[in-house]
CSV table of C-alpha atoms in Angstrom, one decimal:
chain,number,residue,atom,x,y,z
A,1,MET,CA,200.6,-19.1,-46.7
A,2,PHE,CA,197.4,-20.6,-43.9
A,3,ARG,CA,197.3,-18.0,-41.1
A,4,GLU,CA,196.4,-19.8,-37.6
A,5,ASP,CA,194.1,-16.5,-36.6
A,6,TYR,CA,191.8,-17.0,-39.7
A,7,LEU,CA,189.1,-16.5,-39.2
A,8,LEU,CA,189.5,-14.9,-35.7
A,9,THR,CA,188.8,-11.3,-36.1
A,10,ASN,CA,189.3,-10.5,-31.9
A,11,GLU,CA,190.8,-11.4,-28.7
A,12,THR,CA,188.0,-12.7,-27.1
A,13,GLY,CA,187.4,-15.3,-30.3
A,14,LYS,CA,191.3,-16.2,-30.5
A,15,ARG,CA,190.8,-16.9,-26.5
A,16,LEU,CA,187.9,-19.1,-26.6
A,17,TYR,CA,189.4,-21.0,-30.0
A,18,GLU,CA,192.7,-21.8,-28.0
A,19,ASN,CA,191.7,-22.2,-24.7
A,20,TYR,CA,188.2,-24.1,-25.4
A,21,ALA,CA,187.1,-25.5,-28.3
A,22,LYS,CA,190.6,-26.5,-30.8
A,23,ASN,CA,191.9,-29.8,-28.6
A,24,LEU,CA,187.8,-31.6,-28.2
A,25,PRO,CA,187.0,-34.9,-29.4
A,26,ILE,CA,185.0,-34.8,-33.0
A,27,ILE,CA,181.6,-36.6,-33.6
A,28,ASP,CA,180.8,-36.3,-37.1
A,29,TYR,CA,177.1,-37.8,-36.6
A,30,HIS,CA,176.5,-37.6,-40.1
A,31,CYS,CA,178.8,-38.8,-43.4
A,32,HIS,CA,178.9,-41.1,-46.1
A,33,LEU,CA,182.2,-42.3,-45.5
A,34,LEU,CA,182.2,-45.7,-46.3
A,35,PRO,CA,182.8,-48.6,-43.8
A,36,GLN,CA,184.5,-50.9,-46.0
A,37,GLU,CA,187.8,-48.3,-46.4
A,38,ILE,CA,187.6,-47.2,-42.9
A,39,TYR,CA,187.8,-51.3,-42.0
A,40,GLU,CA,190.3,-52.4,-44.4
A,41,ASN,CA,192.5,-49.4,-44.1
A,42,ARG,CA,194.1,-49.6,-46.8
A,43,GLN,CA,197.2,-46.6,-46.7
A,44,PHE,CA,196.0,-44.1,-49.7
A,45,ILE,CA,197.4,-44.5,-53.3
A,46,ASP,CA,198.8,-40.3,-53.3
A,47,LEU,CA,196.5,-37.2,-52.7
A,48,GLY,CA,194.6,-37.3,-56.1
A,49,GLU,CA,192.9,-40.1,-54.3
A,50,MET,CA,192.6,-38.4,-51.3
A,51,TRP,CA,190.8,-35.2,-52.5
A,52,LEU,CA,189.3,-36.6,-56.2
A,53,ALA,CA,188.1,-40.4,-55.0
A,54,HIS,CA,184.9,-39.7,-54.5
A,55,ASP,CA,184.1,-35.6,-53.3
A,56,HIS,CA,181.8,-34.4,-55.9
A,57,TYR,CA,182.5,-30.7,-54.6
A,58,LYS,CA,185.7,-31.0,-56.4
A,59,TRP,CA,183.7,-32.5,-58.8
A,60,ARG,CA,181.2,-29.7,-59.8
A,61,ALA,CA,184.0,-27.4,-59.4
A,62,MET,CA,186.4,-28.7,-61.9
A,63,ARG,CA,183.7,-28.4,-64.7
A,64,THR,CA,182.7,-25.6,-63.8
A,65,PHE,CA,186.5,-24.2,-66.0
A,66,GLY,CA,185.4,-27.3,-68.4
A,67,ILE,CA,187.8,-29.3,-67.6
A,68,ASP,CA,187.2,-33.4,-69.3
A,69,GLU,CA,185.2,-35.3,-67.5
A,70,ARG,CA,187.3,-38.0,-67.7
A,71,TYR,CA,189.6,-36.0,-65.5
A,72,ILE,CA,186.8,-35.8,-62.4
A,73,THR,CA,185.7,-39.5,-63.1
A,74,GLY,CA,186.7,-41.3,-65.7
A,75,ASN,CA,189.6,-43.3,-66.7
A,76,ALA,CA,192.6,-40.8,-65.6
A,77,SER,CA,194.6,-42.0,-62.9
A,78,TYR,CA,194.4,-40.2,-60.1
A,79,TYR,CA,197.8,-38.5,-60.9
A,80,GLU,CA,196.1,-37.1,-63.7
A,81,LYS,CA,193.3,-35.6,-62.1
A,82,TYR,CA,195.0,-33.7,-58.9
A,83,MET,CA,197.7,-32.0,-62.0
A,84,LYS,CA,194.3,-31.1,-63.5
A,85,PHE,CA,192.3,-30.4,-59.9
A,86,ALA,CA,195.6,-28.2,-58.8
A,87,GLU,CA,195.3,-26.1,-62.2
A,88,ILE,CA,192.8,-23.7,-61.1
A,89,MET,CA,193.1,-24.1,-57.0
A,90,PRO,CA,194.2,-20.3,-57.7
A,91,GLU,CA,190.7,-19.5,-59.2
A,92,LEU,CA,189.0,-20.5,-56.8
A,93,ILE,CA,188.9,-17.7,-54.7
A,94,GLY,CA,185.9,-17.3,-52.4
A,95,ASN,CA,185.1,-21.1,-52.5
A,96,PRO,CA,185.3,-22.9,-49.6
A,97,LEU,CA,187.2,-25.5,-51.9
A,98,TYR,CA,190.5,-23.1,-51.3
A,99,ILE,CA,190.5,-23.1,-47.7
A,100,TRP,CA,189.1,-26.9,-47.2
A,101,CYS,CA,192.4,-28.1,-49.2
A,102,ALA,CA,194.9,-25.7,-47.5
A,103,LEU,CA,193.8,-26.1,-44.2
A,104,GLU,CA,194.3,-30.3,-45.8
A,105,LEU,CA,197.8,-29.8,-46.9
A,106,LYS,CA,198.4,-28.0,-43.6
A,107,ARG,CA,197.3,-30.3,-40.8
A,108,TYR,CA,197.7,-33.9,-42.7
A,109,PHE,CA,201.1,-33.2,-44.7
A,110,GLY,CA,202.8,-29.6,-42.7
A,111,ILE,CA,202.6,-27.8,-46.4
A,112,GLU,CA,202.0,-24.6,-45.5
A,113,GLU,CA,202.6,-23.1,-49.6
A,114,PRO,CA,199.6,-22.4,-51.6
A,115,LEU,CA,198.1,-24.8,-54.5
A,116,CYS,CA,198.7,-23.9,-58.3
A,117,LYS,CA,200.2,-25.2,-61.4
A,118,GLU,CA,203.6,-24.1,-60.8
A,119,ASN,CA,204.4,-26.1,-57.4
A,120,ALA,CA,201.8,-29.2,-58.4
A,121,GLU,CA,204.5,-31.3,-59.1
A,122,GLU,CA,206.6,-30.7,-55.9
A,123,ILE,CA,203.7,-30.7,-53.8
A,124,TYR,CA,202.2,-33.5,-55.2
A,125,GLN,CA,205.8,-35.4,-54.1
A,126,LYS,CA,206.4,-34.1,-51.1
A,127,THR,CA,202.6,-35.7,-50.2
A,128,LYS,CA,203.5,-38.9,-51.7
A,129,ALA,CA,206.9,-38.3,-49.6
A,130,VAL,CA,204.2,-38.5,-46.5
A,131,ILE,CA,202.4,-40.8,-47.7
A,132,GLU,CA,204.1,-43.4,-47.6
A,133,GLU,CA,206.9,-42.5,-44.0
A,134,LYS,CA,203.7,-42.1,-42.1
A,135,HIS,CA,201.7,-44.8,-43.4
A,136,MET,CA,198.6,-42.3,-43.4
A,137,THR,CA,195.0,-44.1,-43.8
A,138,PRO,CA,191.4,-44.1,-43.6
A,139,ARG,CA,191.8,-44.4,-39.4
A,140,TYR,CA,195.1,-42.8,-39.3
A,141,CYS,CA,193.3,-39.6,-40.7
A,142,MET,CA,190.6,-40.2,-38.0
A,143,LYS,CA,193.0,-40.4,-35.2
A,144,VAL,CA,195.6,-37.8,-36.0
A,145,SER,CA,192.0,-35.2,-36.5
A,146,ASN,CA,191.0,-37.3,-32.9
A,147,VAL,CA,187.6,-38.7,-33.9
A,148,GLU,CA,185.5,-40.4,-31.6
A,149,LEU,CA,182.8,-41.5,-34.1
A,150,VAL,CA,181.7,-41.3,-37.1
A,151,CYS,CA,177.8,-42.2,-38.0
A,152,THR,CA,178.2,-43.6,-41.9
A,153,THR,CA,174.4,-44.1,-43.7
A,154,GLN,CA,173.0,-47.0,-44.3
A,155,ASP,CA,169.6,-48.4,-46.4
A,156,PRO,CA,167.9,-50.8,-44.1
A,157,ILE,CA,168.7,-54.0,-46.5
A,158,ASP,CA,172.7,-54.2,-45.8
A,159,GLU,CA,174.4,-56.4,-43.6
A,160,LEU,CA,176.8,-53.6,-41.9
A,161,TYR,CA,179.0,-56.2,-42.3
A,162,TYR,CA,182.3,-54.0,-42.4
A,163,HIS,CA,180.4,-52.3,-39.1
A,164,LYS,CA,180.4,-54.9,-37.1
A,165,LYS,CA,183.2,-56.2,-37.8
A,166,LEU,CA,184.5,-52.6,-37.5
A,167,GLU,CA,183.2,-53.0,-33.6
A,168,ALA,CA,185.1,-56.4,-32.9
A,169,LYS,CA,188.7,-54.4,-34.2
A,170,ASP,CA,188.0,-52.0,-31.5
A,171,CYS,CA,189.7,-50.0,-34.3
A,172,GLU,CA,191.6,-47.4,-32.0
A,173,SER,CA,188.8,-46.4,-30.0
A,174,ILE,CA,186.8,-45.0,-32.7
A,175,LYS,CA,182.8,-46.0,-33.0
A,176,VAL,CA,181.7,-46.2,-36.4
A,177,TRP,CA,177.5,-46.2,-36.3
A,178,SER,CA,175.1,-46.3,-39.5
A,179,ALA,CA,172.5,-43.5,-39.6
A,180,PHE,CA,170.1,-46.0,-40.6
A,181,ARG,CA,168.2,-44.3,-43.7
A,182,PRO,CA,165.1,-45.5,-45.8
A,183,ASP,CA,164.6,-42.8,-48.3
A,184,LYS,CA,164.4,-46.5,-51.3
A,185,ALA,CA,161.4,-47.1,-49.5
A,186,PHE,CA,160.3,-44.1,-49.0
A,187,TYR,CA,160.6,-43.4,-52.7
A,188,ALA,CA,157.5,-45.3,-53.7
A,189,GLU,CA,156.4,-43.9,-57.4
A,190,LYS,CA,160.4,-44.2,-58.4
A,191,GLN,CA,161.5,-47.5,-60.4
A,192,GLY,CA,162.2,-49.9,-59.1
A,193,PHE,CA,160.2,-49.6,-56.2
A,194,SER,CA,159.5,-53.2,-56.0
A,195,ASP,CA,161.9,-54.6,-56.4
A,196,TYR,CA,163.3,-52.8,-53.7
A,197,ILE,CA,160.8,-54.1,-51.4
A,198,ASN,CA,162.3,-57.9,-53.0
A,199,CYS,CA,165.5,-57.0,-51.2
A,200,LEU,CA,163.6,-55.4,-47.8
A,201,SER,CA,161.7,-58.6,-47.5
A,202,GLN,CA,164.6,-60.8,-47.7
A,203,ALA,CA,167.3,-59.1,-45.6
A,204,ALA,CA,163.9,-58.7,-42.9
A,205,GLN,CA,163.1,-62.7,-43.5
A,206,MET,CA,159.4,-62.1,-43.9
A,207,ASP,CA,157.0,-61.3,-46.5
A,208,ILE,CA,156.2,-57.6,-47.5
A,209,PHE,CA,152.5,-58.1,-48.6
A,210,ASN,CA,151.1,-54.7,-48.3
A,211,PHE,CA,152.2,-50.8,-45.9
A,212,GLN,CA,151.4,-52.1,-42.5
A,213,SER,CA,154.5,-55.5,-43.2
A,214,LEU,CA,157.0,-52.8,-44.7
A,215,MET,CA,156.2,-51.5,-41.1
A,216,GLN,CA,157.5,-54.2,-39.5
A,217,ALA,CA,160.0,-54.7,-41.5
A,218,LEU,CA,161.4,-52.2,-42.0
A,219,GLU,CA,161.2,-51.7,-37.8
A,220,LYS,CA,163.1,-55.2,-38.1
A,221,ARG,CA,166.5,-54.3,-39.7
A,222,LEU,CA,166.4,-50.6,-37.3
A,223,GLU,CA,166.6,-53.1,-34.4
A,224,TYR,CA,169.6,-55.2,-36.7
A,225,PHE,CA,171.2,-51.5,-36.2
A,226,ALA,CA,171.2,-50.8,-33.5
A,227,GLU,CA,172.6,-53.6,-32.5
A,228,ILE,CA,176.0,-51.9,-33.5
A,229,GLY,CA,175.2,-49.4,-30.7
A,230,THR,CA,173.7,-47.1,-33.3
A,231,MET,CA,170.6,-44.9,-32.1
A,232,ILE,CA,170.0,-42.3,-35.6
A,233,SER,CA,167.9,-42.3,-38.3
A,234,ASP,CA,168.7,-40.7,-41.7
A,235,ASN,CA,165.4,-39.4,-44.0
A,236,GLY,CA,166.0,-37.6,-46.8
A,237,ILE,CA,163.5,-35.3,-48.5
A,238,GLU,CA,163.4,-34.0,-52.2
A,239,ASP,CA,159.3,-32.7,-51.3
A,240,PHE,CA,156.9,-33.2,-49.1
A,241,THR,CA,153.3,-32.2,-48.9
A,242,TRP,CA,151.1,-33.6,-46.1
A,243,MET,CA,148.1,-34.7,-47.3
A,244,ASP,CA,145.6,-36.5,-45.4
A,245,TYR,CA,145.1,-40.4,-46.4
A,246,SER,CA,143.3,-43.4,-44.0
A,247,VAL,CA,144.4,-47.1,-44.3
A,248,GLN,CA,143.0,-48.5,-47.1
A,249,GLU,CA,144.2,-46.1,-49.4
A,250,ILE,CA,147.6,-46.0,-48.4
A,251,GLU,CA,147.3,-50.0,-48.4
A,252,ASN,CA,146.2,-48.9,-52.4
A,253,ILE,CA,149.1,-47.3,-53.1
A,254,PHE,CA,151.2,-49.4,-52.2
A,255,VAL,CA,149.6,-53.0,-53.9
A,256,LYS,CA,149.7,-49.6,-57.2
A,257,ALA,CA,153.0,-49.5,-56.4
A,258,ILE,CA,155.0,-52.2,-55.7
A,259,GLY,CA,153.0,-53.1,-59.5
A,260,GLY,CA,154.8,-50.8,-60.9
A,261,LYS,CA,151.8,-48.5,-61.6
A,262,THR,CA,152.0,-45.2,-62.2
A,263,LEU,CA,151.2,-43.2,-58.4
A,264,SER,CA,149.1,-39.3,-58.8
A,265,GLN,CA,150.4,-36.4,-57.3
A,266,LYS,CA,147.2,-36.7,-54.4
A,267,GLU,CA,149.2,-40.1,-54.1
A,268,ILE,CA,151.9,-39.8,-53.5
A,269,ALA,CA,152.0,-37.7,-51.0
A,270,GLN,CA,149.6,-39.4,-48.8
A,271,TYR,CA,152.3,-41.8,-49.4
A,272,ARG,CA,155.1,-40.0,-48.0
A,273,SER,CA,153.1,-38.3,-45.2
A,274,CYS,CA,152.2,-41.6,-43.5
A,275,PHE,CA,155.6,-43.5,-44.1
A,276,LEU,CA,157.1,-40.7,-42.1
A,277,MET,CA,154.5,-40.3,-39.8
A,278,GLU,CA,154.6,-44.3,-39.0
A,279,MET,CA,158.7,-44.3,-39.1
A,280,ALA,CA,158.9,-41.8,-36.8
A,281,GLN,CA,156.9,-43.6,-34.6
A,282,ILE,CA,159.0,-46.6,-34.7
A,283,TYR,CA,161.7,-44.1,-34.3
A,284,ASN,CA,160.1,-43.0,-31.3
A,285,ARG,CA,159.9,-46.1,-29.7
A,286,HIS,CA,163.4,-47.4,-30.1
A,287,HIS,CA,165.2,-43.8,-29.1
A,288,PHE,CA,166.1,-42.8,-32.5
A,289,VAL,CA,167.2,-39.2,-33.3
A,290,MET,CA,165.2,-38.6,-36.4
A,291,GLN,CA,166.7,-36.0,-38.8
A,292,LEU,CA,165.4,-34.9,-42.7
A,293,HIS,CA,166.8,-33.4,-44.6
A,294,ILE,CA,164.9,-31.1,-46.5
A,295,GLY,CA,165.5,-29.4,-49.8
A,296,THR,CA,166.9,-31.9,-52.0
A,297,TYR,CA,166.4,-31.5,-56.1
A,298,GLN,CA,168.2,-34.8,-56.5
A,299,GLY,CA,169.8,-35.3,-60.6
A,300,ALA,CA,168.5,-31.9,-62.1
A,301,ASN,CA,171.6,-32.6,-65.0
A,302,LYS,CA,169.3,-35.7,-65.4
A,303,SER,CA,170.7,-36.6,-68.7
A,304,ARG,CA,174.6,-35.9,-67.5
A,305,GLU,CA,173.9,-38.3,-64.1
A,306,LEU,CA,172.0,-40.5,-66.0
A,307,HIS,CA,175.5,-41.4,-68.3
A,308,ILE,CA,177.7,-40.8,-65.3
A,309,GLY,CA,175.9,-41.7,-62.1
A,310,ALA,CA,174.2,-40.7,-59.1
A,311,ALA,CA,175.6,-38.5,-56.1
A,312,CYS,CA,178.1,-36.6,-58.5
A,313,GLY,CA,177.9,-33.7,-58.1
A,314,PHE,CA,174.4,-33.1,-60.4
A,315,ASP,CA,172.0,-32.2,-57.6
A,316,CYS,CA,170.6,-28.6,-56.4
A,317,THR,CA,168.5,-26.9,-53.3
A,318,ASP,CA,164.5,-27.0,-53.8
A,319,ASP,CA,162.1,-24.7,-51.7
A,320,SER,CA,158.6,-27.5,-52.6
A,321,THR,CA,158.5,-28.4,-49.1
A,322,ARG,CA,156.3,-25.9,-47.6
A,323,ILE,CA,156.8,-25.4,-43.6
A,324,LYS,CA,153.6,-26.0,-42.6
A,325,SER,CA,154.2,-29.5,-44.1
A,326,ILE,CA,156.7,-30.3,-42.0
A,327,GLY,CA,155.1,-28.5,-39.1
A,328,GLU,CA,152.1,-30.9,-39.5
A,329,LEU,CA,154.3,-34.1,-39.3
A,330,LEU,CA,155.6,-32.8,-36.1
A,331,ASP,CA,152.3,-31.9,-34.5
A,332,ARG,CA,150.9,-35.1,-35.3
A,333,LEU,CA,153.3,-36.5,-33.7
A,334,THR,CA,153.1,-34.9,-30.9
A,335,LYS,CA,149.2,-35.1,-30.1
A,336,THR,CA,149.9,-39.3,-29.9
A,337,ASP,CA,153.0,-38.9,-27.7
A,338,ALA,CA,155.0,-39.9,-30.8
A,339,LEU,CA,157.3,-37.2,-31.3
A,340,PRO,CA,161.5,-38.6,-31.2
A,341,LYS,CA,164.5,-36.6,-31.0
A,342,THR,CA,164.3,-34.5,-34.4
A,343,ILE,CA,166.9,-32.0,-36.5
A,344,LEU,CA,165.4,-30.3,-39.4
A,345,TYR,CA,167.9,-29.1,-42.3
A,346,PRO,CA,166.9,-26.8,-44.6
A,347,LEU,CA,169.1,-26.8,-48.0
A,348,ASP,CA,167.6,-23.7,-48.8
A,349,ALA,CA,169.3,-21.6,-46.6
A,350,ARG,CA,166.7,-18.8,-47.0
A,351,ASN,CA,164.0,-20.6,-44.8
A,352,ILE,CA,166.5,-21.0,-41.7
A,353,GLU,CA,165.1,-18.8,-39.8
A,354,ASN,CA,161.4,-20.5,-40.4
A,355,TYR,CA,162.6,-23.4,-39.8
A,356,ALA,CA,164.2,-22.3,-36.9
A,357,VAL,CA,161.5,-20.6,-34.9
A,358,LEU,CA,159.7,-24.2,-36.0
A,359,ALA,CA,162.1,-26.2,-34.3
A,360,ALA,CA,161.6,-24.3,-31.1
A,361,GLY,CA,157.9,-24.7,-31.0
A,362,PHE,CA,157.9,-27.8,-30.9
A,363,CYS,CA,160.6,-28.3,-27.6
A,364,GLU,CA,159.9,-30.0,-24.4
A,365,ALA,CA,160.9,-31.3,-21.3
A,366,PRO,CA,162.7,-33.1,-20.0
A,367,ILE,CA,164.6,-33.3,-23.4
A,368,ARG,CA,167.7,-30.1,-23.6
A,369,ALA,CA,166.1,-29.1,-27.7
A,370,LYS,CA,164.5,-31.8,-28.9
A,371,VAL,CA,164.2,-30.8,-32.1
A,372,GLN,CA,166.7,-28.7,-33.9
A,373,LEU,CA,168.1,-26.7,-36.1
A,374,GLY,CA,171.0,-29.4,-37.5
A,375,ALA,CA,174.5,-27.5,-39.1
A,376,PRO,CA,174.4,-25.4,-42.2
A,377,TRP,CA,173.9,-28.3,-44.6
A,378,TRP,CA,175.4,-29.7,-47.9
A,379,PHE,CA,176.0,-25.7,-50.0
A,380,ASN,CA,175.6,-24.0,-46.4
A,381,ASP,CA,178.9,-25.9,-44.9
A,382,GLN,CA,182.1,-23.1,-45.5
A,383,CYS,CA,181.9,-20.3,-44.0
A,384,TYR,CA,179.8,-17.2,-44.6
A,385,GLY,CA,177.1,-20.2,-44.5
A,386,ILE,CA,177.5,-21.3,-40.9
A,387,LYS,CA,178.3,-17.8,-39.7
A,388,ARG,CA,175.2,-16.7,-41.8
A,389,GLN,CA,173.1,-19.2,-39.5
A,390,PHE,CA,174.5,-18.1,-36.0
A,391,GLU,CA,173.2,-14.6,-36.9
A,392,ALA,CA,170.2,-15.3,-38.5
A,393,VAL,CA,168.6,-18.1,-36.0
A,394,ALA,CA,170.6,-17.1,-32.5
A,395,ASN,CA,167.6,-14.9,-31.6
A,396,LEU,CA,164.9,-17.4,-32.6
A,397,TYR,CA,166.3,-20.9,-31.4
A,398,PRO,CA,169.4,-20.8,-28.3
A,399,ILE,CA,172.9,-20.9,-30.2
A,400,ALA,CA,174.2,-23.0,-26.6
A,401,LEU,CA,171.5,-26.6,-27.9
A,402,SER,CA,173.3,-26.9,-31.1
A,403,VAL,CA,175.6,-30.5,-31.6
A,404,GLY,CA,177.7,-28.5,-33.5
A,405,MET,CA,179.5,-29.6,-37.1
A,406,LEU,CA,179.6,-31.7,-39.0
A,407,THR,CA,181.6,-33.4,-42.5
A,408,ASP,CA,179.1,-34.7,-44.6
A,409,SER,CA,181.3,-35.9,-46.2
A,410,ARG,CA,182.8,-38.5,-48.6
A,411,SER,CA,186.7,-37.9,-47.8
A,412,PHE,CA,188.5,-39.2,-44.8
A,413,LEU,CA,190.4,-35.3,-44.8
A,414,SER,CA,187.4,-33.3,-44.3
A,415,TYR,CA,187.3,-33.3,-40.8
A,416,PRO,CA,189.1,-29.6,-40.7
A,417,ARG,CA,185.2,-28.4,-41.9
A,418,HIS,CA,185.2,-29.0,-37.8
A,419,GLU,CA,188.4,-26.4,-36.6
A,420,LEU,CA,186.1,-24.1,-39.7
A,421,TYR,CA,183.0,-24.0,-37.3
A,422,ARG,CA,184.6,-23.7,-34.4
A,423,ARG,CA,186.7,-20.7,-35.6
A,424,VAL,CA,183.5,-19.3,-37.2
A,425,LEU,CA,181.6,-19.9,-33.7
A,426,CYS,CA,184.7,-19.2,-30.8
A,427,ASN,CA,184.7,-15.8,-33.0
A,428,TYR,CA,180.9,-14.8,-32.9
A,429,PHE,CA,180.8,-15.2,-29.6
A,430,GLY,CA,184.6,-13.0,-29.4
A,431,GLU,CA,182.2,-10.6,-31.4
A,432,LEU,CA,178.9,-10.2,-28.7
A,433,VAL,CA,181.4,-10.1,-26.2
A,434,GLU,CA,183.7,-7.1,-27.4
A,435,ARG,CA,180.2,-5.5,-28.4
A,436,GLY,CA,178.8,-5.9,-24.4
A,437,GLU,CA,176.4,-8.1,-26.0
A,438,TYR,CA,177.4,-11.4,-23.8
A,439,PHE,CA,179.0,-11.0,-20.2
A,440,SER,CA,178.5,-13.8,-17.8
A,441,SER,CA,181.4,-15.4,-16.9
A,442,GLU,CA,184.3,-16.8,-18.2
A,443,LYS,CA,183.1,-20.3,-16.8
A,444,ASP,CA,179.1,-19.6,-18.2
A,445,LEU,CA,181.2,-18.8,-22.0
A,446,LYS,CA,183.0,-22.3,-21.7
A,447,LYS,CA,180.4,-24.4,-21.1
A,448,VAL,CA,179.0,-23.0,-23.7
A,449,VAL,CA,181.0,-23.4,-26.3
A,450,GLU,CA,182.9,-26.4,-25.3
A,451,ASN,CA,178.9,-28.0,-25.3
A,452,VAL,CA,178.3,-26.7,-28.9
A,453,CYS,CA,181.5,-28.3,-30.1
A,454,TYR,CA,181.6,-31.7,-28.2
A,455,TYR,CA,179.2,-31.8,-25.3
A,456,ASN,CA,176.0,-31.2,-27.0
A,457,ALA,CA,176.6,-33.9,-29.8
A,458,LYS,CA,178.1,-36.6,-27.1
A,459,ASN,CA,174.6,-36.5,-24.5
A,460,TYR,CA,172.4,-36.4,-27.4
A,461,PHE,CA,173.1,-39.0,-29.9
A,462,VAL,CA,172.9,-41.9,-26.7
A,463,ARG,CA,169.1,-43.7,-25.2
């Protein structure tokens, strides 16, 4: 049975969570929800769909137990997939999926008993009845979870059709933005780059014939994104090495790339360095926050990804990006007074302290936390990873300035991740208070908790 004092091991932490953190709205500034699903607001079929339609965390876990792909991303029914997942739940001890699922069952369905093979059918029928009785839809889940804003992630060529329809619909006071993610233009060496540039050209309604015109097209599309209210960008960086370049070198590399020719490692590094520099300046001009997700090893299991698809649980963590390269980018931007608000998300947890120090080194007036360390992300977004980050970086970058948690999720049941973050935060602060390491007033402590859980994000993501 899930205990309401979960993770709250001291009285101060319990008080902070119950009085200040628990009921604050959620600003989920980075996720991968599908805007079409939010707009259409279709009632879910069953818990199998809610859990297993998009969740690569569960898919990865199921593969480790040797479950056939048919029950993961294959053509089995959602009921069959759910039943297979239920079988492994008792063995997920220590895995965040165990507590995430327990929380989701309790918060959305009022079910407290632990899921297992023996009660899987009973819980399936109970959740099915609740889905039908309460007409559970994406927006229902968001409203029950007190979500104020979500920011999905779209490519620059996206027409934002459903975002605009959502804006016109005023869906129950929930704002839906989209982060501007130009990754396909960043990876010039990848197959399909030339075809993508043609698509971008059509979306921007202008010819793209060189690197300069590429940047103009991307800026034009960013302005289009800004029309729906968003002011967030997102850049996925698999690996990055700063490399000096000249304007002519970049133009030559661009021509070579759209011609389908193989780029050298030096050319790839030069192109990426220039691309990030130019995009950061565009972000700064339009007051967009620049998010840098650093250190992904996309599609490590290339043979299975080729067969099953991308974003299906085959990605890993990589440490090839040197902190000095990110520092060089930030330094060049600072020299030209073109550094936007920036959030750094290192996926390699071994480097979180170094990135915290780097972020602090580029903060300046008048903006609070102009450059900051992002929330524990992807493989680090569980209780252990969250606490590890608090303990590792609090003495290097003030936790009080953090914009808090995100879901980075494709599931409408994932908002309890914010609850877990808030529980870990309050318990950590409670430990400091009860050890005598923090003894400011209750008013001050209340302010810090509320800021990290809600107000910092609300104030950071505004023009």
